[in-house]
Coordinates of C-alpha atoms and ligand atoms in Angstrom, one line a residue:
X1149 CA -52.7 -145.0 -74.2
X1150 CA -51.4 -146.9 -77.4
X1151 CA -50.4 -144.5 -80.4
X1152 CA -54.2 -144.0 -82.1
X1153 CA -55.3 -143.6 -85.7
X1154 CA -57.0 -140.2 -86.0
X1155 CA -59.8 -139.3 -89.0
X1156 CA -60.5 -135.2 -89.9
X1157 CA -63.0 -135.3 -92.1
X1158 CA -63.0 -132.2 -94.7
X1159 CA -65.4 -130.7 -97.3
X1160 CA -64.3 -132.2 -100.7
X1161 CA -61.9 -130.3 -102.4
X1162 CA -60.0 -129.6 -99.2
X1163 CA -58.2 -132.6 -98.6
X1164 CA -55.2 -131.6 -99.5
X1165 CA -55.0 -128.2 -97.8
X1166 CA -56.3 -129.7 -94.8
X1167 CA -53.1 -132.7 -95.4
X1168 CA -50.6 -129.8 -95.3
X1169 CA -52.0 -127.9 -92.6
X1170 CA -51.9 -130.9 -90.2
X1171 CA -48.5 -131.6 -91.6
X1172 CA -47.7 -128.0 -90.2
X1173 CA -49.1 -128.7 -87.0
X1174 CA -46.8 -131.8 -86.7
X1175 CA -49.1 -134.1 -86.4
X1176 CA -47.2 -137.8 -88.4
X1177 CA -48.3 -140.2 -90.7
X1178 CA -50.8 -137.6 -92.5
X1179 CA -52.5 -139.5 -95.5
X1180 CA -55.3 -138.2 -97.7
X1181 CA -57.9 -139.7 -98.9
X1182 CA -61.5 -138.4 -100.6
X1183 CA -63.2 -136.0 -98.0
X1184 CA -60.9 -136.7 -94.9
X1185 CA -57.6 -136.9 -93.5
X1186 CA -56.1 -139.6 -91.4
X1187 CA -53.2 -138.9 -88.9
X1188 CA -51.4 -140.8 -85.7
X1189 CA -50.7 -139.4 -82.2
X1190 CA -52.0 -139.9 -78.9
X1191 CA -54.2 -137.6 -76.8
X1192 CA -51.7 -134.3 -76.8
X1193 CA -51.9 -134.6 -81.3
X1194 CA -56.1 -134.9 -80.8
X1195 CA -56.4 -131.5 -78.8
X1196 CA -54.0 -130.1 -80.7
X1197 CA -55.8 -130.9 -83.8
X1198 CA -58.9 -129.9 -82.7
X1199 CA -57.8 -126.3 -81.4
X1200 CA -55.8 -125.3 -84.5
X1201 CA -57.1 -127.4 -87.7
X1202 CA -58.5 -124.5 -89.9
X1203 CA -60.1 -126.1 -92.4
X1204 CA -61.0 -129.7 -91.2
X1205 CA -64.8 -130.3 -89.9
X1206 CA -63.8 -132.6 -86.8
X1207 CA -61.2 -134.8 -85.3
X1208 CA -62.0 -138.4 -84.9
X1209 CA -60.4 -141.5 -83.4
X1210 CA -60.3 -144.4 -85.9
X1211 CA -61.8 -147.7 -83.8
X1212 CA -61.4 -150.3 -86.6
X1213 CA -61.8 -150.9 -90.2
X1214 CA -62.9 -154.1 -91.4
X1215 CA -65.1 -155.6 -94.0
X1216 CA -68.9 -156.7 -94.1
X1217 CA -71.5 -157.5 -96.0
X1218 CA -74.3 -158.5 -93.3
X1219 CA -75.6 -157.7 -90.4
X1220 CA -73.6 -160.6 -88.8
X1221 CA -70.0 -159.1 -89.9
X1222 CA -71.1 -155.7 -89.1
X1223 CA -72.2 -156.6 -85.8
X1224 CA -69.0 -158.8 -85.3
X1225 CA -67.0 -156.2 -86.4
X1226 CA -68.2 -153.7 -83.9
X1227 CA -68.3 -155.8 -80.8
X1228 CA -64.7 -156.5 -81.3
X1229 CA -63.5 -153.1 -80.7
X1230 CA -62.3 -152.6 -77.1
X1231 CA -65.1 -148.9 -76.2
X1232 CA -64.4 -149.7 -72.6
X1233 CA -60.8 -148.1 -73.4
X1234 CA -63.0 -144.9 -73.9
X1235 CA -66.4 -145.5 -72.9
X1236 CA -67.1 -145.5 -69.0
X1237 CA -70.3 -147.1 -66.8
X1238 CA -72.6 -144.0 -67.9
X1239 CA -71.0 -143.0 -70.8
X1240 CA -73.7 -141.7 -73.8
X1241 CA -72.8 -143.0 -77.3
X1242 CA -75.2 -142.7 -79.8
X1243 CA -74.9 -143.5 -83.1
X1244 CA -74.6 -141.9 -86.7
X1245 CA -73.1 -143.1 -90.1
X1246 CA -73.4 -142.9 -93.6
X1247 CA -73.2 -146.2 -95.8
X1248 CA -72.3 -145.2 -99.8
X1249 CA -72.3 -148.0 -102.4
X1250 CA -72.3 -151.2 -100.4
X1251 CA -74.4 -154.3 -99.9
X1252 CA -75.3 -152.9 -96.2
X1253 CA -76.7 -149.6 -97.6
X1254 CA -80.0 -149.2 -95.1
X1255 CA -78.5 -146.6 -92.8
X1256 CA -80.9 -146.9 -89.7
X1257 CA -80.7 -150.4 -89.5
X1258 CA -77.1 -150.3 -89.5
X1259 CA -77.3 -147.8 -86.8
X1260 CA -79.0 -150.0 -84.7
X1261 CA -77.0 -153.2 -85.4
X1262 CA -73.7 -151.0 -84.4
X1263 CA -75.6 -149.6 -81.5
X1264 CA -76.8 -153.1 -80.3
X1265 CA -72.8 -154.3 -80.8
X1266 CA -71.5 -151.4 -78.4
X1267 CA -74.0 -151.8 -75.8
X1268 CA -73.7 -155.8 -75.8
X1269 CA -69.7 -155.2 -75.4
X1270 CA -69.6 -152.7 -72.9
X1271 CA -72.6 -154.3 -71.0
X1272 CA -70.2 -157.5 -70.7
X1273 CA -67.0 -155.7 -69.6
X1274 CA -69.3 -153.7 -67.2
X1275 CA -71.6 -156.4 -66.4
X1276 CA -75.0 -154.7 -67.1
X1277 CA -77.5 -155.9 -68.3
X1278 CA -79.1 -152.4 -69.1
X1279 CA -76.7 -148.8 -69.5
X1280 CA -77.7 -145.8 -68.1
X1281 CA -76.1 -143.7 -70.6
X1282 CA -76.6 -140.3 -67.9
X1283 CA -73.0 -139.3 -68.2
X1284 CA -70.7 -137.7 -71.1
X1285 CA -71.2 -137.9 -74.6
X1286 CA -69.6 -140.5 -76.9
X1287 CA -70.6 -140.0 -80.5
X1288 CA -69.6 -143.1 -82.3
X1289 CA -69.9 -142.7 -86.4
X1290 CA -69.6 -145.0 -88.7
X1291 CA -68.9 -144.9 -92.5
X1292 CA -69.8 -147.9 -95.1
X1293 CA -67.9 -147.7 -98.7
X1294 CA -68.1 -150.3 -101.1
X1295 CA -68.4 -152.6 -98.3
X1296 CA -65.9 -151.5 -96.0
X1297 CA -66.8 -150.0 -92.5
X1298 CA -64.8 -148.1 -91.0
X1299 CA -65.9 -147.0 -87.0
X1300 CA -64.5 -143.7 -85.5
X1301 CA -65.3 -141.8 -81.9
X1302 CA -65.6 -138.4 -82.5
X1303 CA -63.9 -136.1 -80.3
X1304 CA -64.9 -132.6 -81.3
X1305 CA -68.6 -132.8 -80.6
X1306 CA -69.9 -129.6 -82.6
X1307 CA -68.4 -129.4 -86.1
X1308 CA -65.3 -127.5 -86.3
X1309 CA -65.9 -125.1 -88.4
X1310 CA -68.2 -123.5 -85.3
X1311 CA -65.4 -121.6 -83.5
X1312 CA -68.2 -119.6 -81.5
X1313 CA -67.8 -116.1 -82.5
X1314 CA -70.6 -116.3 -85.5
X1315 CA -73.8 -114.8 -84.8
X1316 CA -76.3 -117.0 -87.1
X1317 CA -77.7 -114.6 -89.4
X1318 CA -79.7 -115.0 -93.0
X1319 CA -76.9 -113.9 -95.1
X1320 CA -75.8 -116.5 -96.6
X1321 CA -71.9 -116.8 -95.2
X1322 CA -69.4 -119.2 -95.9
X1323 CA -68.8 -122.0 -93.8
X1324 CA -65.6 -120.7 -91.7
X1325 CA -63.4 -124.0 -93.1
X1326 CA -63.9 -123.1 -96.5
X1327 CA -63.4 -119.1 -95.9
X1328 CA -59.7 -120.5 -94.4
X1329 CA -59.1 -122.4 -97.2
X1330 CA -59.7 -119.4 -99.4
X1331 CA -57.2 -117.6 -97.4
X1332 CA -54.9 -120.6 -97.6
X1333 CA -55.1 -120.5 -101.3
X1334 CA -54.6 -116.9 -101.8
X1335 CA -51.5 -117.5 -99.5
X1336 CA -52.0 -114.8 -97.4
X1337 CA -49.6 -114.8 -94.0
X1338 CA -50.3 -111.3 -93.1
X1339 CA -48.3 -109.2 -95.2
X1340 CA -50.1 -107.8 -98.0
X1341 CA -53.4 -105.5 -98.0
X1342 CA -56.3 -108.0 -97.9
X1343 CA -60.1 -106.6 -98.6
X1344 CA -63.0 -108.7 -99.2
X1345 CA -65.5 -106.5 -100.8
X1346 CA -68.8 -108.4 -100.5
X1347 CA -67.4 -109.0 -96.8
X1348 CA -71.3 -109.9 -95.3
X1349 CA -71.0 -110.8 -91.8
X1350 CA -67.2 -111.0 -92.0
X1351 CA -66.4 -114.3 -92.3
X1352 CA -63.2 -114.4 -94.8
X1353 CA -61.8 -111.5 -93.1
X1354 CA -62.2 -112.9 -89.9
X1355 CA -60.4 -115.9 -90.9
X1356 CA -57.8 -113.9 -92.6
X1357 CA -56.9 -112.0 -89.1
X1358 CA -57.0 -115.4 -87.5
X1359 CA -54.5 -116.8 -89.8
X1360 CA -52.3 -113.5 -89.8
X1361 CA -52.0 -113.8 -86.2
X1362 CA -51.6 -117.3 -86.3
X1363 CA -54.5 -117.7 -83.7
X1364 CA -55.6 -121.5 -82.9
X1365 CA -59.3 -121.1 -83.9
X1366 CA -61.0 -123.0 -81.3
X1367 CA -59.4 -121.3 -78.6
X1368 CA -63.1 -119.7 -77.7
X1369 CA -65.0 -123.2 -77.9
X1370 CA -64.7 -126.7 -76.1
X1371 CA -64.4 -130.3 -77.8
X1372 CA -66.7 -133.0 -76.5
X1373 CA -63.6 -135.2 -75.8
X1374 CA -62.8 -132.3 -73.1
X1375 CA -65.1 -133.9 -71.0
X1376 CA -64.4 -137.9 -70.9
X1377 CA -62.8 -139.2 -68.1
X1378 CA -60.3 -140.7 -69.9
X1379 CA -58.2 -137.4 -71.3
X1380 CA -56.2 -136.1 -68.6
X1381 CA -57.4 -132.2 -68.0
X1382 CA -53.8 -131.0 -68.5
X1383 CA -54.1 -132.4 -72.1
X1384 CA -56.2 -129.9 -72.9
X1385 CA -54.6 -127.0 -71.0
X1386 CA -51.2 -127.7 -72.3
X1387 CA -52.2 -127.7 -76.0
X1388 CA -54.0 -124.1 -75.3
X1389 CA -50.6 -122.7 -74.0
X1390 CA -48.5 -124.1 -76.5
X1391 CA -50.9 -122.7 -79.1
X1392 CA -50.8 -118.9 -77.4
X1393 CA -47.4 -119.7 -77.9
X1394 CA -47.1 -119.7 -81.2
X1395 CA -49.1 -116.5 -82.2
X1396 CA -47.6 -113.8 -83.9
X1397 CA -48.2 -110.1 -82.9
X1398 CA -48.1 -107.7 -86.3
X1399 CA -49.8 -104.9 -87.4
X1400 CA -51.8 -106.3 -90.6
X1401 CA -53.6 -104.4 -93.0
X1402 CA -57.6 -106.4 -93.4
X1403 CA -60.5 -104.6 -95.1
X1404 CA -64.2 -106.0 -95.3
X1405 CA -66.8 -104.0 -97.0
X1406 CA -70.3 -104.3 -97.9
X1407 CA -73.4 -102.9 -99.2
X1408 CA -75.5 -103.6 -96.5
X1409 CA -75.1 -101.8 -93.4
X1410 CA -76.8 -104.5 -91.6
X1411 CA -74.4 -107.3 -92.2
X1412 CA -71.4 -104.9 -91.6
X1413 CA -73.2 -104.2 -88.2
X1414 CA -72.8 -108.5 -88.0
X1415 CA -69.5 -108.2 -89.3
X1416 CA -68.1 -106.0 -86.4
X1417 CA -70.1 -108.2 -84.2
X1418 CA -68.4 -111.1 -85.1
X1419 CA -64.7 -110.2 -84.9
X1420 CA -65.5 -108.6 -81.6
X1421 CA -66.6 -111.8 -80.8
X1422 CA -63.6 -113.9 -82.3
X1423 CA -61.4 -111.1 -80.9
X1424 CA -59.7 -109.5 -83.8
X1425 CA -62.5 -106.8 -84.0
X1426 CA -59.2 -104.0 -83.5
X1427 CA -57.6 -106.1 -86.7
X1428 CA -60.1 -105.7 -89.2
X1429 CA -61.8 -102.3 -90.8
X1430 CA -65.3 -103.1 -91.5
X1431 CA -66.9 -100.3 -93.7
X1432 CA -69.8 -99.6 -96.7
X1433 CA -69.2 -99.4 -99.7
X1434 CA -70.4 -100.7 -103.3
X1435 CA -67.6 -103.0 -104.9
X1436 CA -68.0 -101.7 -108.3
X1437 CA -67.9 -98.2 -107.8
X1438 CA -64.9 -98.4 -104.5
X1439 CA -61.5 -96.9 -105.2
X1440 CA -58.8 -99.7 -104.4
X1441 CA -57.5 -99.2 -100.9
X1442 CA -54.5 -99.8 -101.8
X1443 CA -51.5 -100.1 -105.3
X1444 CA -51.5 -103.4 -104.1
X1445 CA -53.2 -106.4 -102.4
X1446 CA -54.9 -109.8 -102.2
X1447 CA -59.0 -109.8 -102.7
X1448 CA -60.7 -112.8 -101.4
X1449 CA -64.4 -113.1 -101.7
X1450 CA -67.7 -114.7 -102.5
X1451 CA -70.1 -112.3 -104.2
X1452 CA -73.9 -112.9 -103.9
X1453 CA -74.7 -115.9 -106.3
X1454 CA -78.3 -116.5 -107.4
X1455 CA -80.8 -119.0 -106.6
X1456 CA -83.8 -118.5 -108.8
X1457 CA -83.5 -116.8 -112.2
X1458 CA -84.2 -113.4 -111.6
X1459 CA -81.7 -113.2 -108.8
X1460 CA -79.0 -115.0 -110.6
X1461 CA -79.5 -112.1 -113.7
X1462 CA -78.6 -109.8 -111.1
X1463 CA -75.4 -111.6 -109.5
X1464 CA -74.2 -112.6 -113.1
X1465 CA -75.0 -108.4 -114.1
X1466 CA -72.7 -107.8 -111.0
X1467 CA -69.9 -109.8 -112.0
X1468 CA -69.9 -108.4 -115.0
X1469 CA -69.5 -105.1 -113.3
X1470 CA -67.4 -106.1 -110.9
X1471 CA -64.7 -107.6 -113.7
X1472 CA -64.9 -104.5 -115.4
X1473 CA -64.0 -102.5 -112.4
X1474 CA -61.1 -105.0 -111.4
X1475 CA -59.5 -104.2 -115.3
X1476 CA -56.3 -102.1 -114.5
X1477 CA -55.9 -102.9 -111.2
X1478 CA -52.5 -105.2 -111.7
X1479 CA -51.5 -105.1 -108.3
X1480 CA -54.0 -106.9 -107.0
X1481 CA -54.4 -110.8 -107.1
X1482 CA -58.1 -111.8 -106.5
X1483 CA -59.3 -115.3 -105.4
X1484 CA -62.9 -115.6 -106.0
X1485 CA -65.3 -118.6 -104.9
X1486 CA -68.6 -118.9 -107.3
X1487 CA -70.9 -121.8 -108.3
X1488 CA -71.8 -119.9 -111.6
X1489 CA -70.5 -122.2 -114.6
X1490 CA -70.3 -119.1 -116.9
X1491 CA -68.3 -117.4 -114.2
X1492 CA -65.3 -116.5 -116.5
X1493 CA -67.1 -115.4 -119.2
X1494 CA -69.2 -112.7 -117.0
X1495 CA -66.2 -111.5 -114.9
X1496 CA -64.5 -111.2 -118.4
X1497 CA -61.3 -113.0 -118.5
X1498 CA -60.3 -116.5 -118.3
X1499 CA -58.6 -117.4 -114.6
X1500 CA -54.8 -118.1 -114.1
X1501 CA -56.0 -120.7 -112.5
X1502 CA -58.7 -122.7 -110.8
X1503 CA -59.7 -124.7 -107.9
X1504 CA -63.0 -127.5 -107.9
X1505 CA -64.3 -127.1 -104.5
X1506 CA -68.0 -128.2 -102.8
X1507 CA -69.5 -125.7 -100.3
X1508 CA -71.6 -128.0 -98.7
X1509 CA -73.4 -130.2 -101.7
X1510 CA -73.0 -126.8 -104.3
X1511 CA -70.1 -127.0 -106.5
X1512 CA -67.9 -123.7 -106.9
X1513 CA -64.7 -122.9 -108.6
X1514 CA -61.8 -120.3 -107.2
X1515 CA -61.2 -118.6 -109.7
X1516 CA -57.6 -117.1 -109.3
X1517 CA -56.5 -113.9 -111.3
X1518 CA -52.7 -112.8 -110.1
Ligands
SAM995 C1 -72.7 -114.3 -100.5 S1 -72.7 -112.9 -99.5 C2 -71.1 -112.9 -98.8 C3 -71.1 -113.7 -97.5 C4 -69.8 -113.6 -96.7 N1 -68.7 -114.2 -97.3 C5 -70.0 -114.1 -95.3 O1 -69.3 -115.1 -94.9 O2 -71.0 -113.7 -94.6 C6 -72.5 -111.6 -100.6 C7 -72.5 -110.2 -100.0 O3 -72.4 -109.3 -101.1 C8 -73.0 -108.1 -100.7 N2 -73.3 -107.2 -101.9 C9 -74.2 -107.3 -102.9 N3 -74.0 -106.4 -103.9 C10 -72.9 -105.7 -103.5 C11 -72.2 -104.6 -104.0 N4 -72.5 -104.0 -105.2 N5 -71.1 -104.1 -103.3 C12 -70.7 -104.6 -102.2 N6 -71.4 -105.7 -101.6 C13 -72.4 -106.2 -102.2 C14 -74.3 -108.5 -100.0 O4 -74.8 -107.5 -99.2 C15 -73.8 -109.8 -99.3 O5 -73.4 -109.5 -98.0

């Protein structure tokens, strides 16, 4: 196999993290662009990506880029590309895309002129006249903007940020990209104290151990490109020994605590789960009223935020608390993700700095004290 474009598409706000991190990982050509990441390499840089990108959402192979503005160039455009490279007899390949300011902006019917394009090439090189489609999974995705189409294969299958230790509970956690991009920001390798005090089921911590141990995350999960028949096996196997490779083995100092008992109880699930539960001291306590753990330390957390008005008295009240608590405690940087706009003013001091960010379609801030 030829040298391949790959695409990581990231929340907004991440792109340039995620650039860095795939730098790290020694992946070449890395070039950011809004909401994703495109890199080169051949199969061995894909399962790498997939098993150790933090904070991108998946890994895709970039099929072609071209222009259109009608049915005719899109469909042109699509039967061009060469799927019987990765596509076999009774490969699946359904279709999803997005189109954004362009002339060809009616997303189903662009899903089915792409779809109709794939099945007309691959039913020439295979000469059928009708595909089975009974085999593996080949999500093809498409994205239009400003009349450029770009086509991708996805290789991850379920979105990265699923590393298959979270137990889906109502409490409102962060997506496990964005809790490693906290991390990431709050530069934390393991060697301070780190305590999230509004922990809920765990999430930042989790991702904090992770990180300290240098643990690939999606060492517990499988990629939907795992499965095609045209990925040798040992691709796979390799990049999950070279990854236990490369963890560290420390003894790190995480703390997540919480209110709630109940979401603790979640918390300790989860690590269990994601197997750092031994790494990560999950207790109760109130975050206002808690005696720092430590002289010194990093906090990284998301305290409750409020959706309708009475509850969003409450988280701003609890800010305000929680600001007046943090006064005198110099040791300690904090990183804290909030949508609140009057944020600063609650918490009661203007940030060092700060960081635009979208958790899902909700605009936050970090807000960084050091
Ligand atoms: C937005 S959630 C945090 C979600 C978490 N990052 C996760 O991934 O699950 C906010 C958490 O703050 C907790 N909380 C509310 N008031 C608190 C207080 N006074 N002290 C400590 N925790 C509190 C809630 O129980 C809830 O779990």
């Amino acid at each position: 196999m030829n040298e391949l474009t790959f695409c990581a598409p990231c929340l907004f706000g991440l792109e340039g993290l995620v650039g860095d991190e795939l730098r790290r990982l020694g992946l070449e050509n890395v070039r950011v662009e809004d909401r994703r990441v495109f890199f080169t390499g051949g199969f061995a840089e894909m399962a790498r990506a997939n098993l150790s990108a933090r904070m991108a959402e998946r890994v895709m192979i970039h099929l072609a880029g071209f222009e259109a503005r009608s049915f005719e160039e899109l469909f042109q455009g699509v039967r061009a590309i060469a799927l019987e490279d990765f596509i076999p007899k009774d490969g699946a390949f359904p279709v999803k895309g997005y189109s954004l300011s362009s002339q060809l902006h009616s997303v189903p019917d662009c899903q089915a002129i792409v779809k109709k394009a794939a099945c007309e090439r691959l039913g020439s090189k295979y000469g059928l006249s009708w595909l089975p489609e009974t085999g593996e999974q080949y999500q093809l995705r498409f994205s239009i903007m400003k009349d450029h189409v770009d086509v991708f294969l996805d290789t991850s299958g379920v979105s990265l940020h699923k590393r298959g230790y979270r137990r889906e509970a109502n409490l409102a956690p962060l997506h496990e990209t964005m809790a490693a991009a906290m991390v990431n920001l709050a530069r934390y390798r393991g060697r301070e104290f780190f305590w999230d005090p509004f922990c809920g089921s765990g999430t930042i911590c989790i991702e904090a151990a992770l990180i300290a141990l240098n643990r690939a995350p999606g060492l517990n999960r499988s990629f939907a490109a795992e499965r095609w028949s045209c990925v040798d096996r040992s691709v796979w196997q390799t990049a999950r020994t070279e990854a236990l490779d490369r963890e560290f083995h420390g003894e790190y100092r995480i703390l997540g605590t919480d209110i709630d008992p109940a979401a603790l109880e979640i918390a300790r699930q989860n690590a269990r789960k994601a197997g750092v539960g031994d790494r990560i001291e999950f207790r109760a306590a109130d975050a206002v009223r808690e005696r720092f753990p430590a002289e010194s330390g990093l906090i990284v957390c998301n305290p409750p935020y409020g959706e309708r008005m009475l509850e969003q008295q409450s988280a701003r009240q609890l800010i305000a608390r929680f600001g007046a608590h943090m006064r005198g405690a110099d040791g300690w940087k904090t990183y804290i993700i909030s949508s609140e706009p009057e944020f600063e003013h609650d918490f009661g001091r203007p940030a060092a700095k700060k960081r635009k960010l979208y958790n899902g379609r909700l605009q936050c801030n970090v807000y960084m004290y050091f």
